[in-house]
CSV table of C-alpha atoms in Angstrom, one decimal:
chain,number,residue,atom,x,y,z
A,1,UNK,CA,7.4,9.2,23.9
A,2,UNK,CA,7.2,6.3,26.3
A,3,UNK,CA,9.5,6.8,29.3
A,4,UNK,CA,12.4,4.4,29.3
A,5,UNK,CA,13.4,4.6,33.0
A,6,UNK,CA,16.3,2.4,34.2
A,7,UNK,CA,17.9,2.0,30.8
A,8,UNK,CA,21.5,3.0,30.4
A,9,UNK,CA,23.2,4.0,27.1
A,10,UNK,CA,25.0,0.7,27.3
A,11,UNK,CA,21.7,-1.3,27.6
A,12,UNK,CA,20.3,0.6,24.6
A,13,UNK,CA,23.4,-0.1,22.6
A,14,UNK,CA,23.2,-3.8,23.4
A,15,UNK,CA,19.6,-3.8,22.4
A,16,UNK,CA,20.4,-2.2,19.1
A,17,UNK,CA,23.2,-4.8,18.5
A,18,UNK,CA,20.7,-7.6,19.2
A,19,UNK,CA,18.3,-6.0,16.8
A,20,UNK,CA,20.9,-5.7,14.1
A,21,UNK,CA,22.0,-9.3,14.6
A,22,UNK,CA,18.4,-10.6,14.3
A,23,UNK,CA,18.3,-11.9,17.9
A,24,UNK,CA,15.2,-11.2,19.8
A,25,UNK,CA,16.0,-8.9,22.8
A,26,UNK,CA,14.0,-9.0,25.9
A,27,UNK,CA,11.3,-6.4,25.7
A,28,UNK,CA,7.8,-5.4,26.8
A,29,UNK,CA,5.6,-4.6,23.8
A,30,UNK,CA,2.0,-3.6,23.3
A,31,UNK,CA,-0.5,-4.8,20.7
A,32,UNK,CA,-3.7,-2.9,19.9
A,33,UNK,CA,-6.1,-5.0,17.8
A,34,UNK,CA,-9.3,-4.0,16.1
A,35,UNK,CA,-12.0,-6.8,16.2
A,36,UNK,CA,-10.9,-8.8,13.2
A,37,UNK,CA,-12.7,-12.0,13.7
A,38,UNK,CA,-11.5,-13.8,16.9
A,39,UNK,CA,-8.7,-11.2,17.2
A,40,UNK,CA,-11.3,-9.3,19.2
A,41,UNK,CA,-11.5,-12.2,21.7
A,42,UNK,CA,-9.1,-12.2,24.6
A,43,UNK,CA,-9.0,-15.9,25.1
A,44,UNK,CA,-8.0,-16.5,21.5
A,45,UNK,CA,-5.3,-13.8,21.5
A,46,UNK,CA,-4.0,-14.9,24.9
A,47,UNK,CA,-3.5,-18.3,23.4
A,48,UNK,CA,-1.5,-16.9,20.5
A,49,UNK,CA,0.6,-14.9,22.9
A,50,UNK,CA,1.2,-18.0,25.0
A,51,UNK,CA,2.4,-19.9,21.9
A,52,UNK,CA,4.6,-17.0,21.0
A,53,UNK,CA,6.2,-17.0,24.5
A,54,UNK,CA,7.1,-20.6,24.1
A,55,UNK,CA,9.5,-19.5,21.4
A,56,UNK,CA,10.3,-16.1,22.8
A,57,UNK,CA,9.9,-16.2,26.6
A,58,UNK,CA,11.6,-12.8,27.2
A,59,UNK,CA,9.2,-10.8,25.0
A,60,UNK,CA,6.1,-9.8,27.0
A,61,UNK,CA,3.0,-8.8,25.0
A,62,UNK,CA,0.3,-6.6,26.5
A,63,UNK,CA,-3.0,-6.5,24.5
A,64,UNK,CA,-5.7,-3.9,24.3
A,65,UNK,CA,-8.9,-4.5,22.3
A,66,UNK,CA,-10.3,-1.7,20.1
A,67,UNK,CA,-13.7,-1.4,18.5
A,68,UNK,CA,-14.8,0.4,15.3
A,69,UNK,CA,-16.8,3.0,17.2
A,70,UNK,CA,-14.1,4.5,19.3
A,71,UNK,CA,-10.9,2.8,18.2
A,72,UNK,CA,-9.8,5.4,15.7
A,73,UNK,CA,-10.3,8.1,18.4
A,74,UNK,CA,-8.2,6.1,20.8
A,75,UNK,CA,-5.3,5.8,18.3
A,76,UNK,CA,-5.5,9.5,17.4
A,77,UNK,CA,-5.4,10.4,21.1
A,78,UNK,CA,-2.4,8.1,21.6
A,79,UNK,CA,-0.5,9.7,18.6
A,80,UNK,CA,-1.1,13.1,20.0
A,81,UNK,CA,0.0,12.1,23.5
A,82,UNK,CA,3.0,10.1,22.3
A,83,UNK,CA,1.6,6.9,23.8
A,84,UNK,CA,1.0,4.8,20.7
A,85,UNK,CA,1.2,1.0,21.0
A,86,UNK,CA,4.1,-0.9,19.4
A,87,UNK,CA,1.8,-3.1,17.1
A,88,UNK,CA,-1.6,-2.4,15.7
A,89,UNK,CA,-3.8,-4.9,13.8
A,90,UNK,CA,-6.0,-3.4,11.0
A,91,UNK,CA,-5.9,-2.7,7.3
A,92,UNK,CA,-4.0,-0.5,4.8
A,93,UNK,CA,-6.5,2.3,4.9
A,94,UNK,CA,-5.3,3.0,8.5
A,95,UNK,CA,-1.8,1.5,8.6
A,96,UNK,CA,-0.6,2.7,5.2
A,97,UNK,CA,-2.8,5.6,3.9
A,98,UNK,CA,-3.4,7.3,7.3
A,99,UNK,CA,-0.7,6.7,9.9
A,100,UNK,CA,2.0,5.5,7.5
A,101,UNK,CA,1.4,8.6,5.3
A,102,UNK,CA,1.8,10.8,8.4
A,103,UNK,CA,5.2,9.3,9.2
A,104,UNK,CA,4.1,7.5,12.3
A,105,UNK,CA,4.9,3.9,11.3
A,106,UNK,CA,8.0,1.8,10.9
A,107,UNK,CA,9.0,0.4,7.5
A,108,UNK,CA,8.5,-3.4,7.4
A,109,UNK,CA,10.7,-3.8,4.3
A,110,UNK,CA,12.7,-6.6,6.0
A,111,UNK,CA,9.6,-8.7,6.6
A,112,UNK,CA,8.7,-8.4,2.9
A,113,UNK,CA,11.7,-10.6,1.8
A,114,UNK,CA,11.7,-12.3,-1.6
A,115,UNK,CA,10.0,-15.4,-0.3
A,116,UNK,CA,7.1,-13.5,1.3
A,117,UNK,CA,6.7,-11.2,-1.7
A,118,UNK,CA,6.5,-14.1,-4.1
A,119,UNK,CA,4.1,-16.0,-1.9
A,120,UNK,CA,1.7,-13.1,-1.3
A,121,UNK,CA,1.9,-11.9,-4.9
A,122,UNK,CA,0.8,-15.4,-6.1
A,123,UNK,CA,-2.4,-14.7,-4.2
A,124,UNK,CA,-3.0,-11.1,-5.0
A,125,UNK,CA,-0.9,-8.3,-6.5
A,126,UNK,CA,-3.5,-5.9,-5.1
A,127,UNK,CA,-2.6,-7.0,-1.5
A,128,UNK,CA,1.0,-6.2,-2.2
A,129,UNK,CA,0.2,-2.8,-3.7
A,130,UNK,CA,-2.2,-1.9,-0.8
A,131,UNK,CA,0.5,-2.5,1.8
A,132,UNK,CA,3.1,-0.3,0.1
A,133,UNK,CA,3.0,3.4,0.5
A,134,UNK,CA,3.8,5.9,-2.3
A,135,UNK,CA,7.1,6.6,-0.6
A,136,UNK,CA,8.1,3.0,-1.3
A,137,UNK,CA,7.8,1.7,2.2
A,138,UNK,CA,5.7,-1.2,3.4
A,139,UNK,CA,3.8,-0.2,6.5
A,140,UNK,CA,1.6,-3.3,6.7
A,141,UNK,CA,2.5,-7.0,6.9
A,142,UNK,CA,-0.8,-8.8,6.0
A,143,UNK,CA,-2.0,-12.2,6.8
A,144,UNK,CA,-5.6,-12.4,5.7
A,145,UNK,CA,-7.9,-11.0,3.0
A,146,UNK,CA,-11.6,-11.3,2.3
A,147,UNK,CA,-14.4,-9.9,0.2
A,148,UNK,CA,-17.4,-8.2,1.8
A,149,UNK,CA,-20.9,-9.3,0.7
A,150,UNK,CA,-24.5,-8.9,1.7
A,151,UNK,CA,-26.7,-11.7,3.0
A,152,UNK,CA,-30.3,-12.7,2.9
A,153,UNK,CA,-32.7,-14.6,5.2
A,154,UNK,CA,-32.9,-17.7,3.0
A,155,UNK,CA,-36.1,-19.1,4.5
A,156,UNK,CA,-37.9,-15.7,4.3
A,157,UNK,CA,-36.9,-15.2,0.7
A,158,UNK,CA,-38.1,-18.7,-0.1
A,159,UNK,CA,-41.4,-18.1,1.5
A,160,UNK,CA,-41.8,-14.9,-0.4
A,161,UNK,CA,-40.9,-16.6,-3.7
A,162,UNK,CA,-38.0,-14.2,-4.0
A,163,UNK,CA,-35.2,-16.7,-4.4
A,164,UNK,CA,-36.0,-16.9,-8.1
A,165,UNK,CA,-34.3,-13.5,-8.5
A,166,UNK,CA,-30.9,-14.7,-7.3
A,167,UNK,CA,-28.7,-16.7,-9.6
A,168,UNK,CA,-27.1,-20.0,-8.6
A,169,UNK,CA,-23.7,-18.3,-8.4
A,170,UNK,CA,-25.1,-15.9,-5.8
A,171,UNK,CA,-25.2,-12.9,-8.1
A,172,UNK,CA,-28.3,-10.9,-9.1
A,173,UNK,CA,-29.2,-7.9,-11.2
A,174,UNK,CA,-30.4,-4.5,-10.0
A,175,UNK,CA,-33.7,-5.2,-11.8
A,176,UNK,CA,-34.1,-8.5,-10.0
A,177,UNK,CA,-33.1,-7.0,-6.7
A,178,UNK,CA,-36.1,-4.6,-7.0
A,179,UNK,CA,-38.3,-7.5,-7.9
A,180,UNK,CA,-37.2,-9.4,-4.8
A,181,UNK,CA,-37.9,-6.3,-2.6
A,182,UNK,CA,-41.4,-6.1,-4.1
A,183,UNK,CA,-42.0,-9.8,-3.5
A,184,UNK,CA,-40.9,-9.4,0.1
A,185,UNK,CA,-43.3,-6.5,0.6
A,186,UNK,CA,-46.1,-8.3,-1.1
A,187,UNK,CA,-45.5,-11.2,1.2
A,188,UNK,CA,-45.9,-8.9,4.2
A,189,UNK,CA,-42.3,-8.3,5.1
A,190,UNK,CA,-42.3,-4.5,5.3
A,191,UNK,CA,-38.9,-4.4,6.9
A,192,UNK,CA,-36.8,-5.6,3.9
A,193,UNK,CA,-33.4,-3.9,4.4
A,194,UNK,CA,-32.0,-0.8,6.1
A,195,UNK,CA,-29.6,1.7,4.6
A,196,UNK,CA,-27.7,2.7,7.7
A,197,UNK,CA,-26.0,6.1,7.9
A,198,UNK,CA,-25.4,6.9,11.5
A,199,UNK,CA,-21.6,6.7,11.3
A,200,UNK,CA,-18.7,5.0,9.6
A,201,UNK,CA,-19.2,1.6,11.1
A,202,UNK,CA,-19.6,-0.9,8.2
A,203,UNK,CA,-19.8,1.8,5.6
A,204,UNK,CA,-18.2,-0.6,3.1
A,205,UNK,CA,-21.7,-2.1,2.7
A,206,UNK,CA,-23.5,1.1,1.8
A,207,UNK,CA,-20.7,2.1,-0.6
A,208,UNK,CA,-20.8,-1.3,-2.4
A,209,UNK,CA,-24.6,-1.2,-2.6
A,210,UNK,CA,-24.7,2.3,-4.2
A,211,UNK,CA,-21.7,1.6,-6.5
A,212,UNK,CA,-22.8,-1.7,-7.9
A,213,UNK,CA,-26.4,-0.7,-8.8
A,214,UNK,CA,-25.2,0.9,-12.0
A,215,UNK,CA,-21.6,-0.1,-12.1
A,216,UNK,CA,-20.1,3.2,-10.8
A,217,UNK,CA,-16.4,3.6,-9.9
A,218,UNK,CA,-15.6,5.0,-6.5
A,219,UNK,CA,-12.3,6.6,-7.5
A,220,UNK,CA,-10.2,6.9,-10.5
A,221,UNK,CA,-7.7,4.1,-11.2
A,222,UNK,CA,-4.8,6.1,-9.8
A,223,UNK,CA,-6.6,6.6,-6.5
A,224,UNK,CA,-6.1,10.3,-6.6
A,225,UNK,CA,-9.7,11.5,-7.2
A,226,UNK,CA,-13.1,10.5,-6.0
A,227,UNK,CA,-15.7,9.8,-8.7
A,228,UNK,CA,-19.1,8.9,-7.2
A,229,UNK,CA,-20.6,12.0,-8.7
A,230,UNK,CA,-20.5,10.3,-12.1
A,231,UNK,CA,-23.8,9.6,-13.8
A,232,UNK,CA,-23.7,6.0,-12.6
A,233,UNK,CA,-22.9,7.0,-9.1
A,234,UNK,CA,-25.7,9.6,-8.8
A,235,UNK,CA,-28.1,7.2,-10.4
A,236,UNK,CA,-27.4,4.5,-7.9
A,237,UNK,CA,-27.8,6.8,-4.9
A,238,UNK,CA,-31.0,8.3,-6.3
A,239,UNK,CA,-32.3,4.7,-6.8
A,240,UNK,CA,-31.8,4.0,-3.1
A,241,UNK,CA,-33.6,7.2,-2.2
A,242,UNK,CA,-36.5,6.2,-4.5
A,243,UNK,CA,-36.8,2.7,-3.1
A,244,UNK,CA,-36.9,4.1,0.4
A,245,UNK,CA,-39.6,6.6,-0.6
A,246,UNK,CA,-41.6,3.7,-2.2
A,247,UNK,CA,-41.3,1.6,0.9
A,248,UNK,CA,-39.2,-1.1,-0.7
A,249,UNK,CA,-36.2,-0.2,1.6
A,250,UNK,CA,-35.8,2.0,4.6
A,251,UNK,CA,-33.0,4.1,6.0
A,252,UNK,CA,-31.9,4.9,9.5
A,253,UNK,CA,-29.9,8.1,10.1
A,254,UNK,CA,-28.9,6.9,13.6
A,255,UNK,CA,-27.8,3.3,12.9
A,256,UNK,CA,-24.5,1.9,12.0
A,257,UNK,CA,-23.7,-1.6,10.7
A,258,UNK,CA,-23.7,-3.2,14.2
A,259,UNK,CA,-27.3,-2.1,14.6
A,260,UNK,CA,-28.3,-3.3,11.2
A,261,UNK,CA,-26.6,-6.7,11.8
A,262,UNK,CA,-28.5,-7.2,15.0
A,263,UNK,CA,-31.8,-6.5,13.2
A,264,UNK,CA,-30.8,-9.1,10.7
A,265,UNK,CA,-29.8,-11.6,13.3
A,266,UNK,CA,-33.1,-11.1,15.1
A,267,UNK,CA,-35.0,-11.8,11.9
A,268,UNK,CA,-36.4,-8.3,11.9
A,269,UNK,CA,-35.1,-7.4,8.5
A,270,UNK,CA,-34.7,-9.7,5.5
A,271,UNK,CA,-31.2,-8.8,4.5
A,272,UNK,CA,-27.9,-7.2,5.6
A,273,UNK,CA,-25.6,-5.1,3.6
A,274,UNK,CA,-22.6,-5.8,5.9
A,275,UNK,CA,-21.7,-9.4,5.7
A,276,UNK,CA,-18.6,-11.5,5.5
A,277,UNK,CA,-17.3,-14.9,6.7
A,278,UNK,CA,-16.3,-13.4,10.1
A,279,UNK,CA,-19.8,-11.9,10.7
A,280,UNK,CA,-21.4,-15.2,9.8
A,281,UNK,CA,-19.4,-17.0,12.4
A,282,UNK,CA,-19.9,-14.3,15.0
A,283,UNK,CA,-23.7,-14.3,14.6
A,284,UNK,CA,-24.2,-18.0,14.1
A,285,UNK,CA,-25.5,-18.6,17.6
A,286,UNK,CA,-28.0,-15.8,17.4
A,287,UNK,CA,-29.8,-16.6,14.1
A,288,UNK,CA,-32.8,-18.9,13.8
A,289,UNK,CA,-32.6,-19.0,10.0
A,290,UNK,CA,-30.1,-19.5,7.3
A,291,UNK,CA,-28.0,-16.4,6.5
A,292,UNK,CA,-27.2,-16.8,2.7
A,293,UNK,CA,-24.3,-14.8,1.4
A,294,UNK,CA,-24.9,-13.1,-1.9
A,295,UNK,CA,-23.2,-10.5,-4.0
A,296,UNK,CA,-24.4,-6.9,-4.3
A,297,UNK,CA,-26.9,-6.4,-7.2
A,298,UNK,CA,-25.5,-4.8,-10.3
A,299,UNK,CA,-27.0,-3.6,-13.5
A,300,UNK,CA,-25.0,-6.1,-15.6
A,301,UNK,CA,-25.0,-8.9,-13.1
A,302,UNK,CA,-21.3,-8.8,-12.6
A,303,UNK,CA,-20.5,-7.2,-9.2
A,304,UNK,CA,-17.4,-5.5,-7.9
A,305,UNK,CA,-17.1,-6.4,-4.3
A,306,UNK,CA,-15.1,-4.5,-1.7
A,307,UNK,CA,-12.1,-6.3,-0.2
A,308,UNK,CA,-10.7,-6.4,3.3
A,309,UNK,CA,-7.0,-6.8,3.9
A,310,UNK,CA,-5.8,-7.2,7.5
A,311,UNK,CA,-2.4,-7.3,9.0
A,312,UNK,CA,0.0,-5.6,11.4
A,313,UNK,CA,1.8,-2.3,11.5
A,314,UNK,CA,4.4,-0.9,13.9
A,315,UNK,CA,4.3,2.6,15.4
A,316,UNK,CA,7.7,4.2,15.5
A,317,UNK,CA,8.3,4.6,19.2
A,318,UNK,CA,12.0,5.0,18.8
A,319,UNK,CA,13.1,1.9,20.6
A,320,UNK,CA,15.2,-0.6,18.6
A,321,UNK,CA,14.7,-3.5,21.0
A,322,UNK,CA,10.9,-3.0,21.0
A,323,UNK,CA,10.8,-2.7,17.2
A,324,UNK,CA,12.8,-5.9,16.8
A,325,UNK,CA,10.7,-7.8,19.3
A,326,UNK,CA,7.5,-6.6,17.7
A,327,UNK,CA,8.7,-7.8,14.3
A,328,UNK,CA,9.3,-11.2,15.8
A,329,UNK,CA,5.7,-11.3,17.1
A,330,UNK,CA,4.4,-10.3,13.6
A,331,UNK,CA,6.5,-12.9,11.9
A,332,UNK,CA,5.3,-15.6,14.3
A,333,UNK,CA,1.6,-14.7,14.0
A,334,UNK,CA,1.7,-14.4,10.2
A,335,UNK,CA,4.3,-16.8,9.0
A,336,UNK,CA,4.9,-19.6,11.5
A,337,UNK,CA,3.9,-22.9,9.8
A,338,UNK,CA,1.6,-23.8,12.7
A,339,UNK,CA,0.5,-20.4,14.0
A,340,UNK,CA,0.1,-18.7,10.6
A,341,UNK,CA,-2.8,-20.9,9.4
A,342,UNK,CA,-4.3,-20.7,12.9
A,343,UNK,CA,-4.2,-16.9,12.8
A,344,UNK,CA,-6.0,-17.0,9.4
A,345,UNK,CA,-8.8,-19.2,10.7
A,346,UNK,CA,-9.1,-17.1,13.9
A,347,UNK,CA,-9.7,-14.1,11.7
A,348,UNK,CA,-12.3,-16.1,9.7
A,349,UNK,CA,-11.0,-15.0,6.3
A,350,UNK,CA,-8.6,-16.3,3.7
A,351,UNK,CA,-4.8,-16.4,3.7
A,352,UNK,CA,-2.7,-13.9,1.7
A,353,UNK,CA,0.0,-16.6,1.4
A,354,UNK,CA,-0.7,-18.9,-1.5
A,355,UNK,CA,1.5,-21.6,0.2
A,356,UNK,CA,-1.1,-21.9,3.1
A,357,UNK,CA,-3.6,-23.4,0.6
A,358,UNK,CA,-7.1,-24.0,1.8
A,359,UNK,CA,-6.8,-23.7,5.6
A,360,UNK,CA,-10.4,-24.8,6.0
A,361,UNK,CA,-10.2,-28.1,4.2
A,362,UNK,CA,-11.4,-30.9,6.3
A,363,UNK,CA,-12.8,-28.6,9.0
A,364,UNK,CA,-16.4,-28.0,10.0
A,365,UNK,CA,-16.1,-24.5,8.4
A,366,UNK,CA,-15.1,-25.9,4.9
A,367,UNK,CA,-18.6,-25.8,3.4
A,368,UNK,CA,-19.4,-22.4,5.0
A,369,UNK,CA,-16.2,-20.8,3.7
A,370,UNK,CA,-16.6,-22.2,0.3
A,371,UNK,CA,-19.5,-19.9,-0.4
A,372,UNK,CA,-17.4,-16.8,0.4
A,373,UNK,CA,-14.5,-18.3,-1.6
A,374,UNK,CA,-16.7,-18.5,-4.6
A,375,UNK,CA,-17.4,-14.8,-4.4
A,376,UNK,CA,-13.7,-13.8,-4.2
A,377,UNK,CA,-13.6,-13.8,-8.0
A,378,UNK,CA,-15.6,-10.6,-7.9
A,379,UNK,CA,-13.1,-8.7,-5.7
A,380,UNK,CA,-12.9,-5.2,-7.0
A,381,UNK,CA,-10.4,-2.3,-6.7
A,382,UNK,CA,-9.0,-1.7,-3.2
A,383,UNK,CA,-9.6,2.1,-3.4
A,384,UNK,CA,-9.4,2.4,0.4
A,385,UNK,CA,-5.8,3.4,0.0
A,386,UNK,CA,-6.8,6.7,-1.6
A,387,UNK,CA,-5.3,9.7,0.4
A,388,UNK,CA,-7.9,11.5,2.4
A,389,UNK,CA,-9.7,8.2,3.2
A,390,UNK,CA,-10.5,9.2,6.8
A,391,UNK,CA,-12.2,12.4,5.7
A,392,UNK,CA,-14.1,10.5,3.0
A,393,UNK,CA,-15.6,8.2,5.5
A,394,UNK,CA,-17.1,11.0,7.5
A,395,UNK,CA,-18.3,12.8,4.4
A,396,UNK,CA,-20.0,9.6,3.1
A,397,UNK,CA,-22.4,9.0,5.9
A,398,UNK,CA,-23.1,12.8,6.2
A,399,UNK,CA,-23.9,12.7,2.5
A,400,UNK,CA,-26.3,9.7,3.0
A,401,UNK,CA,-28.0,11.5,5.8
A,402,UNK,CA,-28.5,14.5,3.6
A,403,UNK,CA,-30.0,12.7,0.6
A,404,UNK,CA,-32.3,10.5,2.7
A,405,UNK,CA,-33.3,13.6,4.6
A,406,UNK,CA,-34.6,15.2,1.3
A,407,UNK,CA,-31.6,17.1,0.0
A,408,UNK,CA,-31.1,17.1,-3.8
A,409,UNK,CA,-29.0,14.0,-4.6
A,410,UNK,CA,-26.9,15.5,-7.4
A,411,UNK,CA,-26.0,18.7,-5.4
A,412,UNK,CA,-25.3,16.7,-2.3
A,413,UNK,CA,-23.1,14.1,-4.0
A,414,UNK,CA,-21.2,16.8,-5.8
A,415,UNK,CA,-20.5,18.5,-2.4
A,416,UNK,CA,-19.4,15.2,-1.0
A,417,UNK,CA,-16.9,14.6,-3.9
A,418,UNK,CA,-15.6,18.1,-3.6
A,419,UNK,CA,-15.0,17.6,0.1
A,420,UNK,CA,-13.2,14.3,-0.5
A,421,UNK,CA,-11.0,15.6,-3.3
A,422,UNK,CA,-10.0,18.6,-1.2
A,423,UNK,CA,-8.9,16.2,1.6
A,424,UNK,CA,-7.0,14.0,-1.0
A,425,UNK,CA,-5.2,17.0,-2.4
A,426,UNK,CA,-4.2,18.2,1.1
A,427,UNK,CA,-3.0,14.7,2.0
A,428,UNK,CA,-0.9,14.6,-1.2
A,429,UNK,CA,0.5,18.1,-0.4
A,430,UNK,CA,-1.2,19.8,-3.4
């Protein structure tokens, strides 16, 4: 645990009384943030901290920035060493299903008061459910949500006469996706898209691609069993292998989403499977074409898109004053009438609070965000909260490497599902 030198029992008692009374005690707290939009940018976050300090000058916030390559390892090492931060910014799959399930997090029940619950529920009951653990505790307090999509190089698709295969509402069928791939190849674009499988970075894209092709379900409805070894799941994965073998797609066993996104931004490939509003903003200065967000192709033309929910959790470091100060920071960033909407736009996603309305109305981002807003209707099940999620992510890209390396698809997917279900049962104490 963090050393509390210089603190007497009397001081600790006073801090606890301040916490109980709802007053913000003076405290030094730490925030670790994954790169959720501009929350990976020090200048942006420093500005938010400065605004917070105008209201709470005696709470000092130190920030550390994580990435999705090494961030999980950093947190795991901190847990083992007893040096976890006070606050961490990410999603329920980490805050609730992983660290919360392991008893490392503080319950945020008091932040989820009647007003907050009603406001967030009006946007999405799925958000509420994802932030609440099976033990009844809320281990995440969210502020934004999004849906992950793919994107195409609009001008390249236009030149290849492949736009005809995409509907006006940005959806397309599996059949028409194949026709678009063929049109691109016939046009001379041999690098159409890359199924990346070098790690877990951006794995939501490859999952959504494989799932949607033949309307597979990733887990059961209760989030207790993994189900991609269904007929539909195996058929979708086999289809990806077949397209790669036919030269309509390619795969890269050493690439993660960041590599694939850079290829897309450079104009090397015609599409990306890892797109959202935040990525579009982040790569805007690098692209010399129009990135056009589209849904993943599905056999029936009605996709189920993966969602992203982002918010804050508190590690239980055993200090009442720090916990109370950290909650003040979370409330300010998420709920303050001025800062709350600013936090949402900095993340580049959509507010979980219905009362915030359209935070992009009247801004230069209004038109850009409207495209992603139109795809929110296809938001699917938030299965990321299934116990054993961390083990599943590793098993997923290992499975992809296997099938693209020539292993039998059915056998490899069955092994993957067995591995995931074993992890889930272990996490559930079965």
